[in-house]
CSV table of C-alpha atoms in Angstrom, one decimal:
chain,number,residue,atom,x,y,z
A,335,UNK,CA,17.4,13.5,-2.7
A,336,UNK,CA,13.9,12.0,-3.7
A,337,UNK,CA,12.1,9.5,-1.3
A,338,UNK,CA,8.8,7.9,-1.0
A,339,UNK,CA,7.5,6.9,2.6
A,340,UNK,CA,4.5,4.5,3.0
A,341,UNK,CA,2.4,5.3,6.1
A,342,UNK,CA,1.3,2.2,7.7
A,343,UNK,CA,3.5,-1.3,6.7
A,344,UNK,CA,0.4,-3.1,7.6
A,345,UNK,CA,-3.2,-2.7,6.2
A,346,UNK,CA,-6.1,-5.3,6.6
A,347,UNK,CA,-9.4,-4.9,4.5
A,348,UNK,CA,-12.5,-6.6,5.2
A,349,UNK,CA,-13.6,-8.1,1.3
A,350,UNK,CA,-15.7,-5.8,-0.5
A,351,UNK,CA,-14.6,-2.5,1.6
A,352,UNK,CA,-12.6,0.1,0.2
A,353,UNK,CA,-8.3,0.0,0.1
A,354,UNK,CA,-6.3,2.9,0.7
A,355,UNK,CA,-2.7,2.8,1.0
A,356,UNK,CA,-0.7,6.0,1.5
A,357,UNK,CA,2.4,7.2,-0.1
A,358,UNK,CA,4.2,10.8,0.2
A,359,UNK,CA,6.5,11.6,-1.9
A,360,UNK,CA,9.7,14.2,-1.1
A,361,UNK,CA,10.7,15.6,-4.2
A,362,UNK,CA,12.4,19.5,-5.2
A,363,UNK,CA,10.8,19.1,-8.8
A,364,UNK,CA,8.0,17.4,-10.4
A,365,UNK,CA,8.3,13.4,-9.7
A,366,UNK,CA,7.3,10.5,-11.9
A,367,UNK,CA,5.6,8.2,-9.2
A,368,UNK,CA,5.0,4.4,-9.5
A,369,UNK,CA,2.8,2.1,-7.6
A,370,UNK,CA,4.2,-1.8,-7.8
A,371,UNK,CA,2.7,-4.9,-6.3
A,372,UNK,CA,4.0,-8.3,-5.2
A,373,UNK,CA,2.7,-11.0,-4.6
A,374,UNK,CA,4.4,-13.7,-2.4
A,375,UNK,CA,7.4,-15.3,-3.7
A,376,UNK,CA,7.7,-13.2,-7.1
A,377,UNK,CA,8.8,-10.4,-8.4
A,378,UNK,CA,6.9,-7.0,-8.8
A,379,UNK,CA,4.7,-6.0,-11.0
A,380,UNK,CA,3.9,-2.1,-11.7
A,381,UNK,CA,0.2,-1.2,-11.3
A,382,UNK,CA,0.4,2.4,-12.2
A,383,UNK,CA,2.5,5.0,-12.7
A,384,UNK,CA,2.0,9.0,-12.7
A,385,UNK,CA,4.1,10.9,-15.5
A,386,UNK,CA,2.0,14.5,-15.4
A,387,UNK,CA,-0.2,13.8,-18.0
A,388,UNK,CA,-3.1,13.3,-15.6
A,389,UNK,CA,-3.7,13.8,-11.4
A,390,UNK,CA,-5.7,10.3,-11.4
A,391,UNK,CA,-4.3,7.8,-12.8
A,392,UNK,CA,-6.2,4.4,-13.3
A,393,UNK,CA,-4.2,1.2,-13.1
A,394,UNK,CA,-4.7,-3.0,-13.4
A,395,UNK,CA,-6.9,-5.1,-11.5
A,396,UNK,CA,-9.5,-1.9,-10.7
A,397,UNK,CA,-6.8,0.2,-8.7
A,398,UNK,CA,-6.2,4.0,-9.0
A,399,UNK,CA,-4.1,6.3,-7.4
A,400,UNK,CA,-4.7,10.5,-7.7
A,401,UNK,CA,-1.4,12.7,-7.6
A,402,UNK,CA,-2.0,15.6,-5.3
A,403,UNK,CA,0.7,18.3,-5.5
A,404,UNK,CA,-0.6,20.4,-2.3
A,405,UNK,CA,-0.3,16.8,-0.1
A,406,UNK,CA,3.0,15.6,-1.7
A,407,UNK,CA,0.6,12.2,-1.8
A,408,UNK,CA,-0.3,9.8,-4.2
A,409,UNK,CA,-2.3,7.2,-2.6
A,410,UNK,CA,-3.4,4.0,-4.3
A,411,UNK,CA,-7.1,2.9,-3.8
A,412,UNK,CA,-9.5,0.1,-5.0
A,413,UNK,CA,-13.2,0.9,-4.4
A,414,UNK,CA,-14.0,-3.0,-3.2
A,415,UNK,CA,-11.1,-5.3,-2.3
A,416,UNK,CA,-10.7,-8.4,-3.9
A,417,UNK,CA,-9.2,-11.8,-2.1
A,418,UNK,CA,-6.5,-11.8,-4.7
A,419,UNK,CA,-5.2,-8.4,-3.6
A,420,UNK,CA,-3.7,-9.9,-0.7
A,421,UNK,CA,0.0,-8.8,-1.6
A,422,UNK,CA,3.0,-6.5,-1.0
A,423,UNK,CA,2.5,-3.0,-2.3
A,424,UNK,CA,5.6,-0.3,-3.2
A,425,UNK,CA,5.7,3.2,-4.1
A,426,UNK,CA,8.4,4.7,-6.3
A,427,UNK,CA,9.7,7.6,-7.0
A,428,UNK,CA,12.1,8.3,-10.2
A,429,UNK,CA,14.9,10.8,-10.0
A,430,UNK,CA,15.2,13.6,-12.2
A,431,UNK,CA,18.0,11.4,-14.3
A,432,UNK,CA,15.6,8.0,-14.2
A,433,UNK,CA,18.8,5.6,-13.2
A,434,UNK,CA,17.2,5.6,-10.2
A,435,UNK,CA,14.3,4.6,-8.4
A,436,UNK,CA,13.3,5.1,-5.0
A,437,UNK,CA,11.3,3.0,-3.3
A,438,UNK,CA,8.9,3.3,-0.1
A,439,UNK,CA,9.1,-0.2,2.7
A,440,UNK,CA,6.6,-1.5,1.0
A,441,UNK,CA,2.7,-1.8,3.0
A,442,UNK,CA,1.4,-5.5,2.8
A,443,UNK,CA,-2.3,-5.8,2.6
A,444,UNK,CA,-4.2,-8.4,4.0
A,445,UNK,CA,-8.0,-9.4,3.0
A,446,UNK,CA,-10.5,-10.5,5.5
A,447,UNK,CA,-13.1,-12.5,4.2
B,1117,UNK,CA,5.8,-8.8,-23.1
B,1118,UNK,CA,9.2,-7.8,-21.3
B,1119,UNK,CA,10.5,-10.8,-19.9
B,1120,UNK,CA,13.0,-10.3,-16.8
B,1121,UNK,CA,14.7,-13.8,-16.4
B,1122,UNK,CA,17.0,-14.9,-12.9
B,1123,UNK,CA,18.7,-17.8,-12.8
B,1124,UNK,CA,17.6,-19.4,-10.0
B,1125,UNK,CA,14.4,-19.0,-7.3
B,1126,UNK,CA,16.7,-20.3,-4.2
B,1127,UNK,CA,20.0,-20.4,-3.6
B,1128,UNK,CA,21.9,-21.8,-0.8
B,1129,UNK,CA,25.5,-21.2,0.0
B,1130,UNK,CA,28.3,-21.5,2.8
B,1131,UNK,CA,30.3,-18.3,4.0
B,1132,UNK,CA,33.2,-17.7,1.9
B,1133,UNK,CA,31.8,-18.3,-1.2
B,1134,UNK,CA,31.8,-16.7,-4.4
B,1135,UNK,CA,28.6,-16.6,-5.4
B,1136,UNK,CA,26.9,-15.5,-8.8
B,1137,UNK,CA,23.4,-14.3,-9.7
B,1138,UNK,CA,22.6,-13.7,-13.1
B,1139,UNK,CA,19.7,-11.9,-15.0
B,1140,UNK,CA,18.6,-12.0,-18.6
B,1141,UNK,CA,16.4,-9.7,-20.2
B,1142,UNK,CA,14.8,-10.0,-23.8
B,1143,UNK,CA,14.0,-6.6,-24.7
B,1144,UNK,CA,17.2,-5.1,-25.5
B,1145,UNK,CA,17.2,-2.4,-23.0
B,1146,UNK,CA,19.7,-0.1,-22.0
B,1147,UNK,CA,19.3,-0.4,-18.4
B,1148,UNK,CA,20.0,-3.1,-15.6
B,1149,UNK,CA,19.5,-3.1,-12.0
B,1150,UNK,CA,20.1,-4.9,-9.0
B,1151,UNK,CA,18.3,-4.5,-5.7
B,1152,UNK,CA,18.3,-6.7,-2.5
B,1153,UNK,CA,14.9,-6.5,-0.7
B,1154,UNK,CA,15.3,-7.1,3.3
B,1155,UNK,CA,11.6,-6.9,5.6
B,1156,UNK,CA,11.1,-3.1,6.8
B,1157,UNK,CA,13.7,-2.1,4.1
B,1158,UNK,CA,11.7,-2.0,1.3
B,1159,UNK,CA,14.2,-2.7,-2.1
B,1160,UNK,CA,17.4,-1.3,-2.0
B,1161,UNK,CA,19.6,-0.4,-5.1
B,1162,UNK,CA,23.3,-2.0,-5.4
B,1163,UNK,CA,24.2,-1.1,-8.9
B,1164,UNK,CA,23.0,0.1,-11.9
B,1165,UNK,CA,24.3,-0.6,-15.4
B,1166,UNK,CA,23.2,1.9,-18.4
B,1167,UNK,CA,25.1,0.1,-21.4
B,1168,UNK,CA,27.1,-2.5,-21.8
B,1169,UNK,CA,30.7,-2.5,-19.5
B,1170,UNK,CA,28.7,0.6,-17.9
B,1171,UNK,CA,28.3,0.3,-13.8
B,1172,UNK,CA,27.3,2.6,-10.8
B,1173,UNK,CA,26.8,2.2,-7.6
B,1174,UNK,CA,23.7,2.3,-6.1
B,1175,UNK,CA,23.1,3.2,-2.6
B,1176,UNK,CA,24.5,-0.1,-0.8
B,1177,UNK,CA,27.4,-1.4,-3.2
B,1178,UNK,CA,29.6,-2.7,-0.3
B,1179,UNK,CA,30.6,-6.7,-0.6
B,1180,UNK,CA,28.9,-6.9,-4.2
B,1181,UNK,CA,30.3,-6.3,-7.8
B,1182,UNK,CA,28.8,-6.7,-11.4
B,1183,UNK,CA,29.7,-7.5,-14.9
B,1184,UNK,CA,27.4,-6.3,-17.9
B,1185,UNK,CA,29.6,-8.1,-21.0
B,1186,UNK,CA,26.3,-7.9,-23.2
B,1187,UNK,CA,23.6,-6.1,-23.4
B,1188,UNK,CA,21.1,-8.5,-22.1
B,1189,UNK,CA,22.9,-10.0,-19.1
B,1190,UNK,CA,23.8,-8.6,-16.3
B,1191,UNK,CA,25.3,-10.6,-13.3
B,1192,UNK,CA,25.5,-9.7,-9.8
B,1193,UNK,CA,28.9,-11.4,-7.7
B,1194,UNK,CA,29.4,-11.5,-4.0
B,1195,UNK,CA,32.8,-12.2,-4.3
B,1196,UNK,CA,32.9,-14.0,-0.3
B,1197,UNK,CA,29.0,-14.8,0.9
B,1198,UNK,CA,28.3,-13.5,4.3
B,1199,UNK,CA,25.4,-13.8,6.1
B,1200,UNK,CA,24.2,-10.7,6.6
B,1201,UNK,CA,23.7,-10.9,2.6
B,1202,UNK,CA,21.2,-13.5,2.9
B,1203,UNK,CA,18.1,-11.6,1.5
B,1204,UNK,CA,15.9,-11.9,-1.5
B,1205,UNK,CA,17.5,-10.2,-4.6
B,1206,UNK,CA,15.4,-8.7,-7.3
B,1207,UNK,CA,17.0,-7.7,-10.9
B,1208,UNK,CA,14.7,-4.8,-13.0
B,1209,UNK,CA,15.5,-3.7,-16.5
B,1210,UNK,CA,14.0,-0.4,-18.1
B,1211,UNK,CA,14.9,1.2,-21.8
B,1212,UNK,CA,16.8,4.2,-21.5
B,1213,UNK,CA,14.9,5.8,-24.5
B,1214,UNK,CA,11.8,7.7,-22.5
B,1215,UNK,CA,14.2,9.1,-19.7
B,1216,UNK,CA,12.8,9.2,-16.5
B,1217,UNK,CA,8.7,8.4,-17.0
B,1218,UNK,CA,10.2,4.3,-18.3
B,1219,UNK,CA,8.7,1.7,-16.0
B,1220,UNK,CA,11.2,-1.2,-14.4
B,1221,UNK,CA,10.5,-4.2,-15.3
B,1222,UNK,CA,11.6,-6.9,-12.6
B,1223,UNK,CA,12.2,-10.5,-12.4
B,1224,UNK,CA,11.1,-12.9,-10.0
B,1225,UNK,CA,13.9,-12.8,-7.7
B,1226,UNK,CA,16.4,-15.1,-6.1
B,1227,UNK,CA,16.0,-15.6,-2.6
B,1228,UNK,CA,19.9,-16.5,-1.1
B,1229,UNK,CA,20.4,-18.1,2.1
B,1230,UNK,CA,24.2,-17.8,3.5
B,1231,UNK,CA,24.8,-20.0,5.9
């Protein structure tokens, strides 16, 4: 079975400094991998999404997140972070069918200004 | 745009109740999903519909069943509340056409409190 785990649930950034939030992936054949955000009290929004046709993949609101095969990683990053990327963020995996996706516990990011 | 539609924000209901949460979406895809997010769970998937009358379970399909009687609706029941299903529940749709690189598209989410 696919899965997606999110190293850290917690992340604080001063404003300005760079974001990094990790996701590994566990998958037998090549994955499709998403990145989703949420902000409080709505639903999620996707940010990026990896589907082989590139290793970095650039998303909305400056965010970008590079698939690496040897790592089983693909790690979302924002060179300088923003107020307004204060928020929940998810990694997903699809499954070789696409019914499903599977989806890390999430890492909320908090902004120091 | 895709527009992911849930009936209500906040719902608040007694044990023992049949409860219903419905989801509309307006891009006529094939594909419906229900998930119940819980802190330090991330989103879980309760059941998946791929057409119309179509249903699977998803990983935690215990105390919950669905109807899909048209395309664009798909409605999530607990048929007697508990309150270990309080939680916030999040409805995604995605067309089947691309296969497995489609995106989900979610909706707002209902947050249900059982008391």
């Amino acid at each position: 079975a696919q899965s997606v785990t999110q190293l850290g649930s917690h992340v604080s950034v001063s404003e300005g400094a760079l974001v990094l939030l990790r996701c590994n992936y566990s998958s037998s054949v090549p994955p499709y991998l998403f990145w989703y955000v949420q902000y409080p009290n709505q639903g999620l929004q996707l940010l990026l999404k990896y589907t082989s046709a590139a290793t970095l993949v650039k998303g909305i609101n400056g965010f970008e997140a590079e698939f690496k095969k040897s790592e089983t990683s693909f790690h979302l990053t924002k060179p300088s972070a923003h107020m307004s990327d204060a928020a929940e963020y998810f990694c997903a995996v699809s499954s070789n069918t696409g019914n499903q996706f599977y989806f890390g516990t999430g890492t909320s990011l908090t902004v120091i200004p | 745009d895709v527009k992911v539609t849930q009936s209500s924000r906040y719902l608040v209901k007694r044990t023992g109740e049949k409860v219903f949460l419905e989801c509309v979406q307006d891009m006529d895809h094939e594909n419906m999903f229900w998930y119940r997010q819980d802190p330090g769970l991330g989103l879980r998937l309760i059941y998946f519909s791929y057409d119309v009358k179509m249903k699977e379970k998803g990983d935690i399909p215990e105390g919950y069943s669905v109807s899909r009687e048209k395309k664009e609706r798909f409605s999530l029941i607990l048929e007697s509340a508990s309150t270990n299903q309080t939680s916030m529940y999040l409805c995604a749709s995605r067309s089947g056409l691309a296969g497995v690189r489609e995106t989900q598209y979610f909706g707002p989410g209902t947050r249900l409190l059982v008391l």
